[in-house]
CSV table of N, CA and C in Angstrom, one decimal:
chain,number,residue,atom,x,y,z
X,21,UNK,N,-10.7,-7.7,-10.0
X,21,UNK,CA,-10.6,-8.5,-8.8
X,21,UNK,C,-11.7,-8.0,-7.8
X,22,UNK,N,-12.3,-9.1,-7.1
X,22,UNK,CA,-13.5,-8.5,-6.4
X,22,UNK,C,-13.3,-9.0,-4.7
X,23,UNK,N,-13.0,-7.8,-3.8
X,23,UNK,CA,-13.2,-8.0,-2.8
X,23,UNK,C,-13.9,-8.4,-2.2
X,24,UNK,N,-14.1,-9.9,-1.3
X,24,UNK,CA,-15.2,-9.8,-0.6
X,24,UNK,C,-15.3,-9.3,0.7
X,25,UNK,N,-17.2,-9.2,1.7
X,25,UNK,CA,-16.7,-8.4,2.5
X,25,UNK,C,-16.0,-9.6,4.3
X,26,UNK,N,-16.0,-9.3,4.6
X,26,UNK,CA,-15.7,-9.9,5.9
X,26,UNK,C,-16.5,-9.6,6.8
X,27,UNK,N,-16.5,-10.8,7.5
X,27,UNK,CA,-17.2,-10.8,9.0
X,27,UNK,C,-16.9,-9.9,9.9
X,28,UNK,N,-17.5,-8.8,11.0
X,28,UNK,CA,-17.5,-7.6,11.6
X,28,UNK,C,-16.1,-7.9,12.3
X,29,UNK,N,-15.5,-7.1,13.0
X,29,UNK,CA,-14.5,-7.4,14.2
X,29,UNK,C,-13.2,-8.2,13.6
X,30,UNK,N,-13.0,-8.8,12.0
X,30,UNK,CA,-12.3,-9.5,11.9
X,30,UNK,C,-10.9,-9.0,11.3
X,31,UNK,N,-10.1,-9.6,11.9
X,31,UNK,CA,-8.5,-8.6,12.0
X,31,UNK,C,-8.2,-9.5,10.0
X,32,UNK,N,-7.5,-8.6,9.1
X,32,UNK,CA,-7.4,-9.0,7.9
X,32,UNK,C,-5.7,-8.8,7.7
X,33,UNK,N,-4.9,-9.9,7.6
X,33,UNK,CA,-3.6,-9.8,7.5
X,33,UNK,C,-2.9,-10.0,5.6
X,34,UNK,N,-2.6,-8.7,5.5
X,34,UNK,CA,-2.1,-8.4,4.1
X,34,UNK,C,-1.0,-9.5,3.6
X,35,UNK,N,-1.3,-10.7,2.7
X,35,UNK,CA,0.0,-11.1,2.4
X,35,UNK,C,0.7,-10.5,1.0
X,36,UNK,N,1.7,-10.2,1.0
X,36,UNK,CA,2.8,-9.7,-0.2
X,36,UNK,C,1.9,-9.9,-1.7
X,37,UNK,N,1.6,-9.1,-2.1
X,37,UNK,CA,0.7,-9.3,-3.7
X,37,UNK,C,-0.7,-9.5,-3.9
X,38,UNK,N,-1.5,-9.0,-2.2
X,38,UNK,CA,-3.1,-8.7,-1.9
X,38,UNK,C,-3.2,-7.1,-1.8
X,39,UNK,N,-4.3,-7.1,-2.1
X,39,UNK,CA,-4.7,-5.9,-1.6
X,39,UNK,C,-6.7,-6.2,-1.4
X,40,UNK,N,-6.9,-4.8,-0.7
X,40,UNK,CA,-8.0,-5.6,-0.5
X,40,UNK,C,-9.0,-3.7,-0.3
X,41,UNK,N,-10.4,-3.5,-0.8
X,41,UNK,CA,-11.0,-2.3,-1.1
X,41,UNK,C,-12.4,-2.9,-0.5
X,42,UNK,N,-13.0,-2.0,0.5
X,42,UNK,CA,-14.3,-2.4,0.9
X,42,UNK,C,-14.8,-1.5,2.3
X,43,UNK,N,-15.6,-2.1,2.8
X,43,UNK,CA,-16.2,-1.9,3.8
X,43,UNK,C,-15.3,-3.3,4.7
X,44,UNK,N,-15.2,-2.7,5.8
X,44,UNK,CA,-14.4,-3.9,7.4
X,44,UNK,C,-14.4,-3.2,8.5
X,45,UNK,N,-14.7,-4.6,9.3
X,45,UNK,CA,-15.0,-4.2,10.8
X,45,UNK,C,-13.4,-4.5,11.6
X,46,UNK,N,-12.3,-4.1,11.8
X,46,UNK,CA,-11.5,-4.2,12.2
X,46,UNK,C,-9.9,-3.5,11.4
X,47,UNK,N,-9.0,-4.5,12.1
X,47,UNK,CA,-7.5,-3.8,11.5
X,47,UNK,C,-7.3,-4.3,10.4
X,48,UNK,N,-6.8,-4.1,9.4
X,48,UNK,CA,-5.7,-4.3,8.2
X,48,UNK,C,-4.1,-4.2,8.6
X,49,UNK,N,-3.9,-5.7,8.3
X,49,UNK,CA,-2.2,-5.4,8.7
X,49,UNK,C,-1.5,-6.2,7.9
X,50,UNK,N,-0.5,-5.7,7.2
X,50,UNK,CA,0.8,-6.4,6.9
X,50,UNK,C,2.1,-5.6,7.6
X,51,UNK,N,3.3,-6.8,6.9
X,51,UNK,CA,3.9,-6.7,7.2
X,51,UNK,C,5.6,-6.2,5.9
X,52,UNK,N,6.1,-5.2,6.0
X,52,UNK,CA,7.0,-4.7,4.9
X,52,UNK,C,8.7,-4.5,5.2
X,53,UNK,N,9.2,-4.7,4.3
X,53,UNK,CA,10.4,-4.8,3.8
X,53,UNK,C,10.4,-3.8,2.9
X,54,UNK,N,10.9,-4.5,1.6
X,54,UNK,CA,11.2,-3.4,0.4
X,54,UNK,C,9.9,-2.9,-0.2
X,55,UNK,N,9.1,-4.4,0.2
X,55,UNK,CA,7.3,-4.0,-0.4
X,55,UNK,C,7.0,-2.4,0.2
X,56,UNK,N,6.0,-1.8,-0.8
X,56,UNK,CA,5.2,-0.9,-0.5
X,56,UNK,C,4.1,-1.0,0.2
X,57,UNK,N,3.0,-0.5,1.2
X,57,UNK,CA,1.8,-0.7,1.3
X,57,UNK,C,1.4,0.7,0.7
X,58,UNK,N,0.3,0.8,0.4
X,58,UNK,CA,-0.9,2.3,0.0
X,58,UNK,C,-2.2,2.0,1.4
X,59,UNK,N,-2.1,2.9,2.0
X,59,UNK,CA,-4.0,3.2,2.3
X,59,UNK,C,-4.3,3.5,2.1
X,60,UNK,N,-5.9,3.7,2.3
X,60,UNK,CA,-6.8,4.4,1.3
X,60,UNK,C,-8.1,4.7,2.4
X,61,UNK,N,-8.2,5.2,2.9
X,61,UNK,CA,-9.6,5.4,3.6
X,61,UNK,C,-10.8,7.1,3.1
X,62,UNK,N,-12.0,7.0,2.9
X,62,UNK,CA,-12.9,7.8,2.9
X,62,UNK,C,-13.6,8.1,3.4
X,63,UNK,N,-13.7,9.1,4.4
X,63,UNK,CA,-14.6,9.5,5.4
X,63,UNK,C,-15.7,9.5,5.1
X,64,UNK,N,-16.4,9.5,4.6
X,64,UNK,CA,-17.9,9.6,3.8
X,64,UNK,C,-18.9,8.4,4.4
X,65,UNK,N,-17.9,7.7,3.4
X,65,UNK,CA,-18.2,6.5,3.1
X,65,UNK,C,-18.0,5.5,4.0
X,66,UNK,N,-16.6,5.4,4.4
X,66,UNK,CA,-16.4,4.3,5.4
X,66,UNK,C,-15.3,3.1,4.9
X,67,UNK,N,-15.5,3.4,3.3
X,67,UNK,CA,-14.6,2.6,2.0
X,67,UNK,C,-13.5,2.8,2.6
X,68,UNK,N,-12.5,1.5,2.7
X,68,UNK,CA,-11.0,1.2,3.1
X,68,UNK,C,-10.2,0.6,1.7
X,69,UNK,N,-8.7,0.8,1.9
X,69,UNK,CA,-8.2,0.4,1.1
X,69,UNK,C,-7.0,0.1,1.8
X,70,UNK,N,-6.3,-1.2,1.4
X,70,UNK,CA,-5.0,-1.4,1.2
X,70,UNK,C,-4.4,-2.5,0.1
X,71,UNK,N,-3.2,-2.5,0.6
X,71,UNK,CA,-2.5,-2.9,-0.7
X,71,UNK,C,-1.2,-3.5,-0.3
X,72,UNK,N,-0.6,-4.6,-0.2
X,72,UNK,CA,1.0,-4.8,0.0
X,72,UNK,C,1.3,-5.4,-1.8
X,73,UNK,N,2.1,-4.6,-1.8
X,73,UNK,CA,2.8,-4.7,-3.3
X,73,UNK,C,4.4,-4.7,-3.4
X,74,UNK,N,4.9,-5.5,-4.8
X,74,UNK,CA,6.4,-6.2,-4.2
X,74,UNK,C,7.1,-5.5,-5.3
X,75,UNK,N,6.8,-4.7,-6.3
X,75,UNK,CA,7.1,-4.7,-7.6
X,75,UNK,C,6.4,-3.0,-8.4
X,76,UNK,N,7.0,-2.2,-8.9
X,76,UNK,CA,6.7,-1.0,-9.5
X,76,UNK,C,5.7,-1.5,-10.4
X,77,UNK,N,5.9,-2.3,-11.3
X,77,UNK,CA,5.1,-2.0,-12.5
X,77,UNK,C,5.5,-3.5,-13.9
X,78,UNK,N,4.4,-4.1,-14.3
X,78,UNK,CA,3.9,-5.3,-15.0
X,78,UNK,C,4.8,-4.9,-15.7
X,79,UNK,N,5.7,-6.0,-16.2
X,79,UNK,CA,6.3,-5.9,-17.7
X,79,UNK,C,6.1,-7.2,-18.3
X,80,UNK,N,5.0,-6.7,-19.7
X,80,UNK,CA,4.3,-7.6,-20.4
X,80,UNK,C,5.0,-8.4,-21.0
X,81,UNK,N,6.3,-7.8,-21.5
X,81,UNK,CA,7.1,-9.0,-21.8
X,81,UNK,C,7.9,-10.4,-21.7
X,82,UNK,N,7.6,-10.1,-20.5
X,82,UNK,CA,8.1,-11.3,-19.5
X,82,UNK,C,6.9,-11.8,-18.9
X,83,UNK,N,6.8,-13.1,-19.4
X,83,UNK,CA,5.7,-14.0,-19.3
X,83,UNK,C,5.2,-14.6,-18.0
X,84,UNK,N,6.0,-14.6,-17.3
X,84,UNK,CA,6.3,-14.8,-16.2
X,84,UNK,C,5.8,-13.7,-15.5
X,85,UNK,N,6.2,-12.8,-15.2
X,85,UNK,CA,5.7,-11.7,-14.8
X,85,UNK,C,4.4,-11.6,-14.6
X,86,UNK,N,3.8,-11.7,-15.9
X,86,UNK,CA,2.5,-11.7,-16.3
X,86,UNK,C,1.7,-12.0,-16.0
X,87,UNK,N,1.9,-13.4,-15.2
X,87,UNK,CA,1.3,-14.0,-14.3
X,87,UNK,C,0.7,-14.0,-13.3
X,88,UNK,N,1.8,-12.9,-12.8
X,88,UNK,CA,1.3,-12.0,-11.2
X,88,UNK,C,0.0,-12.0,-10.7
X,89,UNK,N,-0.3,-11.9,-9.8
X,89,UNK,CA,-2.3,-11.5,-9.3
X,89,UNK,C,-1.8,-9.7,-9.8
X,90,UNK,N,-2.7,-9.1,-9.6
X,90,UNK,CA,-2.9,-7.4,-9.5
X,90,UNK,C,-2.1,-6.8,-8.3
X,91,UNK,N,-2.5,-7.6,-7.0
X,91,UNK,CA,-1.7,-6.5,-6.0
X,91,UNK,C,-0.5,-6.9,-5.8
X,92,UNK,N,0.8,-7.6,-6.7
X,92,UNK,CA,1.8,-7.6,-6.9
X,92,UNK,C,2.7,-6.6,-7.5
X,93,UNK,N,2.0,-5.4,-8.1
X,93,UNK,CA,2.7,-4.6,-9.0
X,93,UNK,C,1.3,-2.8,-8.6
X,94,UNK,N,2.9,-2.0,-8.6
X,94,UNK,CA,2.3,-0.5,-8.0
X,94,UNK,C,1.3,-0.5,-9.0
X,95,UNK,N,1.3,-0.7,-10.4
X,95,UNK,CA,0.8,0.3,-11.2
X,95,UNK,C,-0.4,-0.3,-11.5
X,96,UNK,N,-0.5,-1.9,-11.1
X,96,UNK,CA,-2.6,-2.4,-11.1
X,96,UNK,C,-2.9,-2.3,-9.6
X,97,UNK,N,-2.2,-1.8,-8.3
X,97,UNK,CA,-2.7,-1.7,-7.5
X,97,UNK,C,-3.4,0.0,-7.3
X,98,UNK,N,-2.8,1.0,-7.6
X,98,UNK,CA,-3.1,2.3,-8.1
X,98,UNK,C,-4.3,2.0,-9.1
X,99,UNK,N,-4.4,1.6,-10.1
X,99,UNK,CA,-5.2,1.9,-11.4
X,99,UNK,C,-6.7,0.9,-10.7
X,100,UNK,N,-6.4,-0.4,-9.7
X,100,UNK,CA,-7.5,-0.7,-8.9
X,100,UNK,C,-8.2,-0.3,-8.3
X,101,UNK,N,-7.8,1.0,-7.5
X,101,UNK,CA,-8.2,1.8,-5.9
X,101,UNK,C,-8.6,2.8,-7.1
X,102,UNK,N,-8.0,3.3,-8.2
X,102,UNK,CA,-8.9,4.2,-9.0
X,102,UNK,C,-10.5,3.9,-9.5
X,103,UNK,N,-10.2,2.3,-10.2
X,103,UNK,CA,-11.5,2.2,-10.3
X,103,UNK,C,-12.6,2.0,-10.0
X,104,UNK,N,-12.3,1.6,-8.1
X,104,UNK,CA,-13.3,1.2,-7.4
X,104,UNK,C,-13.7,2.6,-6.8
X,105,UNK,N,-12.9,3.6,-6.7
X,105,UNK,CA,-13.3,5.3,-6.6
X,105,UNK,C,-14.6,5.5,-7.2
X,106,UNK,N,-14.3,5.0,-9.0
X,106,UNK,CA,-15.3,5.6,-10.0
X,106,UNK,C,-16.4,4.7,-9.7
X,107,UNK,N,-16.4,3.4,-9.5
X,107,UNK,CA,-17.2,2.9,-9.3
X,107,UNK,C,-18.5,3.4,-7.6
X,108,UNK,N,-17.8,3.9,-7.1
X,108,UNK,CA,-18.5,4.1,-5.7
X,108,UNK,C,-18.7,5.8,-5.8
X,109,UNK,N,-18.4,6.4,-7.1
X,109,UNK,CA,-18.3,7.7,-7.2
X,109,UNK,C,-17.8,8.2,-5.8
X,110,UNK,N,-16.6,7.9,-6.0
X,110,UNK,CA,-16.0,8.7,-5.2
X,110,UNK,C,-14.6,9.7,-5.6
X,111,UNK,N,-14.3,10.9,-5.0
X,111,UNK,CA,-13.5,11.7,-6.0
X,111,UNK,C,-12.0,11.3,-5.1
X,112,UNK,N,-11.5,10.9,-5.8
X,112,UNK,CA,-9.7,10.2,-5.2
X,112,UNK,C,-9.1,11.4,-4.7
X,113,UNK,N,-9.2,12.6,-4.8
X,113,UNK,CA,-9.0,13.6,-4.1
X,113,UNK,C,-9.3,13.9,-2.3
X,114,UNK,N,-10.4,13.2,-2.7
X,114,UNK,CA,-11.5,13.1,-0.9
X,114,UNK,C,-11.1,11.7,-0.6
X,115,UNK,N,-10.0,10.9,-0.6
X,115,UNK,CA,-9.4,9.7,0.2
X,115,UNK,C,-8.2,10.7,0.7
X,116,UNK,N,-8.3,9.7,2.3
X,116,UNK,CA,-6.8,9.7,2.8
X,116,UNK,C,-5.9,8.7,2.1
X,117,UNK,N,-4.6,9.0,1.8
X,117,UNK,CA,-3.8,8.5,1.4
X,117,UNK,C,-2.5,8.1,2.0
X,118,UNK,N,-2.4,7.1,2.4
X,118,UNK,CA,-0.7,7.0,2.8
X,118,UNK,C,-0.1,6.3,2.4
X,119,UNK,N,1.1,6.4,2.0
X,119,UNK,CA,1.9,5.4,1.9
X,119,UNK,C,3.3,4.9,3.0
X,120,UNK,N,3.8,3.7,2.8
X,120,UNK,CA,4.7,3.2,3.7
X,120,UNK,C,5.6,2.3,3.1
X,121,UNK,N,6.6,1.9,3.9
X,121,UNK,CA,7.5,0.8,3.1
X,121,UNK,C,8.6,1.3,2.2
X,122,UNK,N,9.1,0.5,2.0
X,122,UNK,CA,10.4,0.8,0.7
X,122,UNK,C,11.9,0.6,1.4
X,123,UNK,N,11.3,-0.3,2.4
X,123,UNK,CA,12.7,-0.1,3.3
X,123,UNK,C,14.3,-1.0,2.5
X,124,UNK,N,15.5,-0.6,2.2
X,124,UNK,CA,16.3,-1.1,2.0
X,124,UNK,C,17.2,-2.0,2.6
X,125,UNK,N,16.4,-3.1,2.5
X,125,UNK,CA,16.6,-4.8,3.6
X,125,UNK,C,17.8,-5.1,3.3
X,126,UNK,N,18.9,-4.9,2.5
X,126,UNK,CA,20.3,-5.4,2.1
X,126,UNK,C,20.8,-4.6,1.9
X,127,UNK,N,22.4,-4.6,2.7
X,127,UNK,CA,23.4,-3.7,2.7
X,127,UNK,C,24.2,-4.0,1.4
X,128,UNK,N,23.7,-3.1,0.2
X,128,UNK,CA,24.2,-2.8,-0.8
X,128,UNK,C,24.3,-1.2,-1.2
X,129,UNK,N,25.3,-1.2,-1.2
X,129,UNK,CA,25.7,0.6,-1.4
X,129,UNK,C,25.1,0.5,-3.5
X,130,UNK,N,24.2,1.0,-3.7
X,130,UNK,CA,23.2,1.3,-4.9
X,130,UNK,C,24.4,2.3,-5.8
X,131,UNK,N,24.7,3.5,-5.0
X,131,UNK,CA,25.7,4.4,-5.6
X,131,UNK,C,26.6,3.3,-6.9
X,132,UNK,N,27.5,2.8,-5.9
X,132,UNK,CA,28.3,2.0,-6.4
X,132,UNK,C,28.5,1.0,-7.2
X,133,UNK,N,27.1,0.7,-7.4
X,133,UNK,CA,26.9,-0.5,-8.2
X,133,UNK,C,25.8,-0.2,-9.2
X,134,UNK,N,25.9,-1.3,-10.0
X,134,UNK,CA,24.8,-1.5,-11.5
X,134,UNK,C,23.4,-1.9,-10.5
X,135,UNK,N,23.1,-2.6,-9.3
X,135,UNK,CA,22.2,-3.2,-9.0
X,135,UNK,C,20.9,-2.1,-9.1
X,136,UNK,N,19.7,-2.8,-9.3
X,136,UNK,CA,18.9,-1.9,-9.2
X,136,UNK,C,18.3,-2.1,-7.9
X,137,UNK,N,17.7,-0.6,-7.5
X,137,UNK,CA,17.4,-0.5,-6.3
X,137,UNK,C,15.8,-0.7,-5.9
X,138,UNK,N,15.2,-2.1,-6.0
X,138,UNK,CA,14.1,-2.4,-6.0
X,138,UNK,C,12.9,-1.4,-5.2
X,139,UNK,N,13.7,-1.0,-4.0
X,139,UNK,CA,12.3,-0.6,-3.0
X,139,UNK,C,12.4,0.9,-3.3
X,140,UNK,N,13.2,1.5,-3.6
X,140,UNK,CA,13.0,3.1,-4.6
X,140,UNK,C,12.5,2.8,-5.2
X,141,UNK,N,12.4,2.1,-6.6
X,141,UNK,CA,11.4,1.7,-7.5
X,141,UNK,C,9.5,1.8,-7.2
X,142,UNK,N,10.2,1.0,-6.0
X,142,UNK,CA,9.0,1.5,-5.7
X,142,UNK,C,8.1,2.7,-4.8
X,143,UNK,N,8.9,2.9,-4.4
X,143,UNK,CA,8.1,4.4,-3.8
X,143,UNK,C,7.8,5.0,-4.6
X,144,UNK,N,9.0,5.4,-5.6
X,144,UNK,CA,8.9,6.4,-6.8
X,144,UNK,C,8.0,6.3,-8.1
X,145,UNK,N,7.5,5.3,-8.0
X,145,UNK,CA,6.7,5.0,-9.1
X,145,UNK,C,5.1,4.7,-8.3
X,146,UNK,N,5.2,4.4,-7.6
X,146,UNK,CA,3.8,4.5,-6.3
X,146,UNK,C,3.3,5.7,-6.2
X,147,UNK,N,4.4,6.5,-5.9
X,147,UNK,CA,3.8,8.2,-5.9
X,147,UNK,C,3.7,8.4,-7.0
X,148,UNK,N,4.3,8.6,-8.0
X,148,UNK,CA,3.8,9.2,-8.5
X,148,UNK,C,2.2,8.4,-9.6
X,149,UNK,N,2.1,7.6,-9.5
X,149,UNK,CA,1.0,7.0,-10.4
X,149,UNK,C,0.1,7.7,-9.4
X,150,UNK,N,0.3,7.7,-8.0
X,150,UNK,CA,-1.0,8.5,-6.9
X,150,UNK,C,-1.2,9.6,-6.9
X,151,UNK,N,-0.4,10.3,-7.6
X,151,UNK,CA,-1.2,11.5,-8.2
X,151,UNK,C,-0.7,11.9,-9.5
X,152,UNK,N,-1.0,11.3,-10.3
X,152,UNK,CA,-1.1,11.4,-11.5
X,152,UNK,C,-2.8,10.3,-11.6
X,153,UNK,N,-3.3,10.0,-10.9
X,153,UNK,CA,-4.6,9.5,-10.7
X,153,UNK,C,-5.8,10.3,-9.8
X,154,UNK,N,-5.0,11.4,-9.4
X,154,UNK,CA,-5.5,12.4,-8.7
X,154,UNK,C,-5.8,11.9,-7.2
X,155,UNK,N,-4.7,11.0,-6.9
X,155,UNK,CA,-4.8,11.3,-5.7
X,155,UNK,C,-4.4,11.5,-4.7
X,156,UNK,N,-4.1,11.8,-3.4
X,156,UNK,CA,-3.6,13.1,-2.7
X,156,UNK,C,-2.6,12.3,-1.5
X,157,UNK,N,-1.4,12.4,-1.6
X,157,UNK,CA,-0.6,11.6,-0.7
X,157,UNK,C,-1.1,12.5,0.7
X,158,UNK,N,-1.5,12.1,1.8
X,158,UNK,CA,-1.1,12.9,3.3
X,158,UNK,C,-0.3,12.7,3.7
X,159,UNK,N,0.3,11.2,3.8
X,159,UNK,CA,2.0,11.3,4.5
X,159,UNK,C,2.2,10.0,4.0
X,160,UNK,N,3.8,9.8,4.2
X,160,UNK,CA,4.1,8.7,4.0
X,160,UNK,C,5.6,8.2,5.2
X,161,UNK,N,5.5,7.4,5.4
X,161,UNK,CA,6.9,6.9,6.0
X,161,UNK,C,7.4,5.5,5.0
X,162,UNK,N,8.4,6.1,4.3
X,162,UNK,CA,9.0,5.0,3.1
X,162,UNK,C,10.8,5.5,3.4
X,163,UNK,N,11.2,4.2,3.1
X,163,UNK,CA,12.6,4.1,2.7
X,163,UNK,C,13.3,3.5,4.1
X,164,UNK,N,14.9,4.0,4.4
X,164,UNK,CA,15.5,3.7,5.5
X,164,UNK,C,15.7,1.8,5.6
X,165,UNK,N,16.1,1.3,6.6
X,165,UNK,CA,16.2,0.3,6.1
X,165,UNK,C,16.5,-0.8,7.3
X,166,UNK,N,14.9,-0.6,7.9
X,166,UNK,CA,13.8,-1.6,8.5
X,166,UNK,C,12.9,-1.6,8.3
X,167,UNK,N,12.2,-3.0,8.7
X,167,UNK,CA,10.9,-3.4,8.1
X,167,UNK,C,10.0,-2.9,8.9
X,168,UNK,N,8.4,-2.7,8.8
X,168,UNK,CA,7.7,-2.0,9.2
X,168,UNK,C,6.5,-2.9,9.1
X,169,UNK,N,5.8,-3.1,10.8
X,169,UNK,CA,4.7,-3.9,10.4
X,169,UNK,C,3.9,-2.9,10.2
X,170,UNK,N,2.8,-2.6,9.3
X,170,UNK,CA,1.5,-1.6,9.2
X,170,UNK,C,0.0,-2.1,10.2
X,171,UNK,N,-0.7,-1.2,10.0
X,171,UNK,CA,-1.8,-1.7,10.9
X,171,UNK,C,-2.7,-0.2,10.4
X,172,UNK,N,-4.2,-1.0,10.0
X,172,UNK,CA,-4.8,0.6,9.4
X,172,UNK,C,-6.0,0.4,10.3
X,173,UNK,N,-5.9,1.2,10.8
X,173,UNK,CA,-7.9,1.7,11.4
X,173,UNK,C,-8.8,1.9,11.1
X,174,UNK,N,-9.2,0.8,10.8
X,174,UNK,CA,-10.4,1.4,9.4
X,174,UNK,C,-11.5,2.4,9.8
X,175,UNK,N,-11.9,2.6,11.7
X,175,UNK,CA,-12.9,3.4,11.9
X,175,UNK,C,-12.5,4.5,11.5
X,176,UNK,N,-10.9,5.4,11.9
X,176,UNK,CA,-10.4,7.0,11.0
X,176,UNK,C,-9.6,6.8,10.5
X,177,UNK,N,-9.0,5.7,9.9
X,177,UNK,CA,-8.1,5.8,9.1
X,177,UNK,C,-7.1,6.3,9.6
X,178,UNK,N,-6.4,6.1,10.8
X,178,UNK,CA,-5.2,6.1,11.6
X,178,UNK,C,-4.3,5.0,11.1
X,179,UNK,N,-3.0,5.0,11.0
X,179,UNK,CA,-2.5,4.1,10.3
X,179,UNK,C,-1.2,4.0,11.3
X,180,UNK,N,-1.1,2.8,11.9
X,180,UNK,CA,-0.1,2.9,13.6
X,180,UNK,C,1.5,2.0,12.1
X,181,UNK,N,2.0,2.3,13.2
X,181,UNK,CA,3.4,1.5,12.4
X,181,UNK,C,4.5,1.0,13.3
X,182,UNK,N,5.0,-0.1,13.7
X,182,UNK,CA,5.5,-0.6,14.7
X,182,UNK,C,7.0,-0.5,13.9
X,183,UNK,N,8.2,-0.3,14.1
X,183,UNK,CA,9.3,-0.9,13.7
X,183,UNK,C,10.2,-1.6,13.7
X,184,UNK,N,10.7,-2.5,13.1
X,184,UNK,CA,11.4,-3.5,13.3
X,184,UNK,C,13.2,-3.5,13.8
X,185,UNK,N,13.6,-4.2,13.9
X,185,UNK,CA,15.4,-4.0,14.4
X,185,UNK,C,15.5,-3.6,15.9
X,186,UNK,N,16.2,-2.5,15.7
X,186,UNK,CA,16.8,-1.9,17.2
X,186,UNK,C,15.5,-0.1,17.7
X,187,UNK,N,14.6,-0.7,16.5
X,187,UNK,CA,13.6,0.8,16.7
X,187,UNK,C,12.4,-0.1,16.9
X,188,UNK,N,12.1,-0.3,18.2
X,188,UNK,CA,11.2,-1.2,18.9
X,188,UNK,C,10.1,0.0,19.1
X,189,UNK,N,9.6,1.1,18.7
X,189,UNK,CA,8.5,1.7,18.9
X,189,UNK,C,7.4,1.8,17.7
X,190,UNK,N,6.2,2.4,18.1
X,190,UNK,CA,5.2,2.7,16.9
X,190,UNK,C,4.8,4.3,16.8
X,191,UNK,N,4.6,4.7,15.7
X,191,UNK,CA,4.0,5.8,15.7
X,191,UNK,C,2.3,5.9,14.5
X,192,UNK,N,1.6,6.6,15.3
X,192,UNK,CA,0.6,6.8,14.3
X,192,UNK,C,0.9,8.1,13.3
X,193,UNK,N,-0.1,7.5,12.4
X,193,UNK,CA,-0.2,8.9,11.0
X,193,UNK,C,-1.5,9.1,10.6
């Protein structure tokens, strides 16, 4: 999938199963629930990365599934941000990394039940494909269970996070 680039100044709002790798003159923002986001910024370079993803990982057997775009599923949003690394020779070691999201939107006690617990899924399989691709978490704010709008800075890769419900503040990372 080939990112194009955008016009200077222009704000780029993540919908559920985009992601997006490049050069940009402004914010990157979505908005998360159980989805995950990843950022990805490289000081060098200037190369940005995000990603709102809804789903751990493609299962080819399900046809349906299969159909997905790429930034619907951790494990072609990961193996993407890897290969536009190699492509730009860049070492995934020397990106900032964050991650966010995973929040648990429905009061379902998991313990207790067979359900599976979608937005663990996904943190847990997010991390770890990001470094098992070599690359380097700096922080993350995942789990809990409010939604979180993101917003990434693409000049330092400051990554603000506003929260949702009864936690009406932001913090940067």
């Amino acid at each position: 999938m080939e990112m194009a680039f955008l016009s200077k100044r222009e704000a780029l709002n993540l919908m559920p199963g985009e992601m997006f790798f490049g050069h940009h003159q402004g914010c990157i923002y979505t908005l998360l629930g159980s989805c995950v986001a990843i950022t990805l910024w490289h000081p060098k370079t200037q190369l940005v990365g995000m990603s709102h993803y809804l789903l751990s990982q493609r299962f080819i057997g399900n046809t349906e599934k299969a159909k997905q775009p790429e930034g619907y599923y951790a494990s072609d949003v990961v193996a993407y941000f890897s290969l536009q690394c190699r492509r730009y020779h860049i070492n995934p070691k020397d990106c900032v990394v964050k991650v966010f999201g995973g929040s648990s939107m429905f009061s379902v006690n998991y313990e207790k039940t067979a359900v599976i617990n979608v937005a663990q899924q996904n943190i847990q399989l997010g991390m770890q494909l990001l470094q098992e691709h070599d690359f380097r978490i700096h922080c993350h704010d995942v789990g809990g269970n409010r939604y979180r709008k993101v917003c990434l800075d693409v000049q330092n890769g400051d990554v603000w996070v506003q929260y949702g419900r009864s936690y009406a503040r932001e913090i940067a990372y």
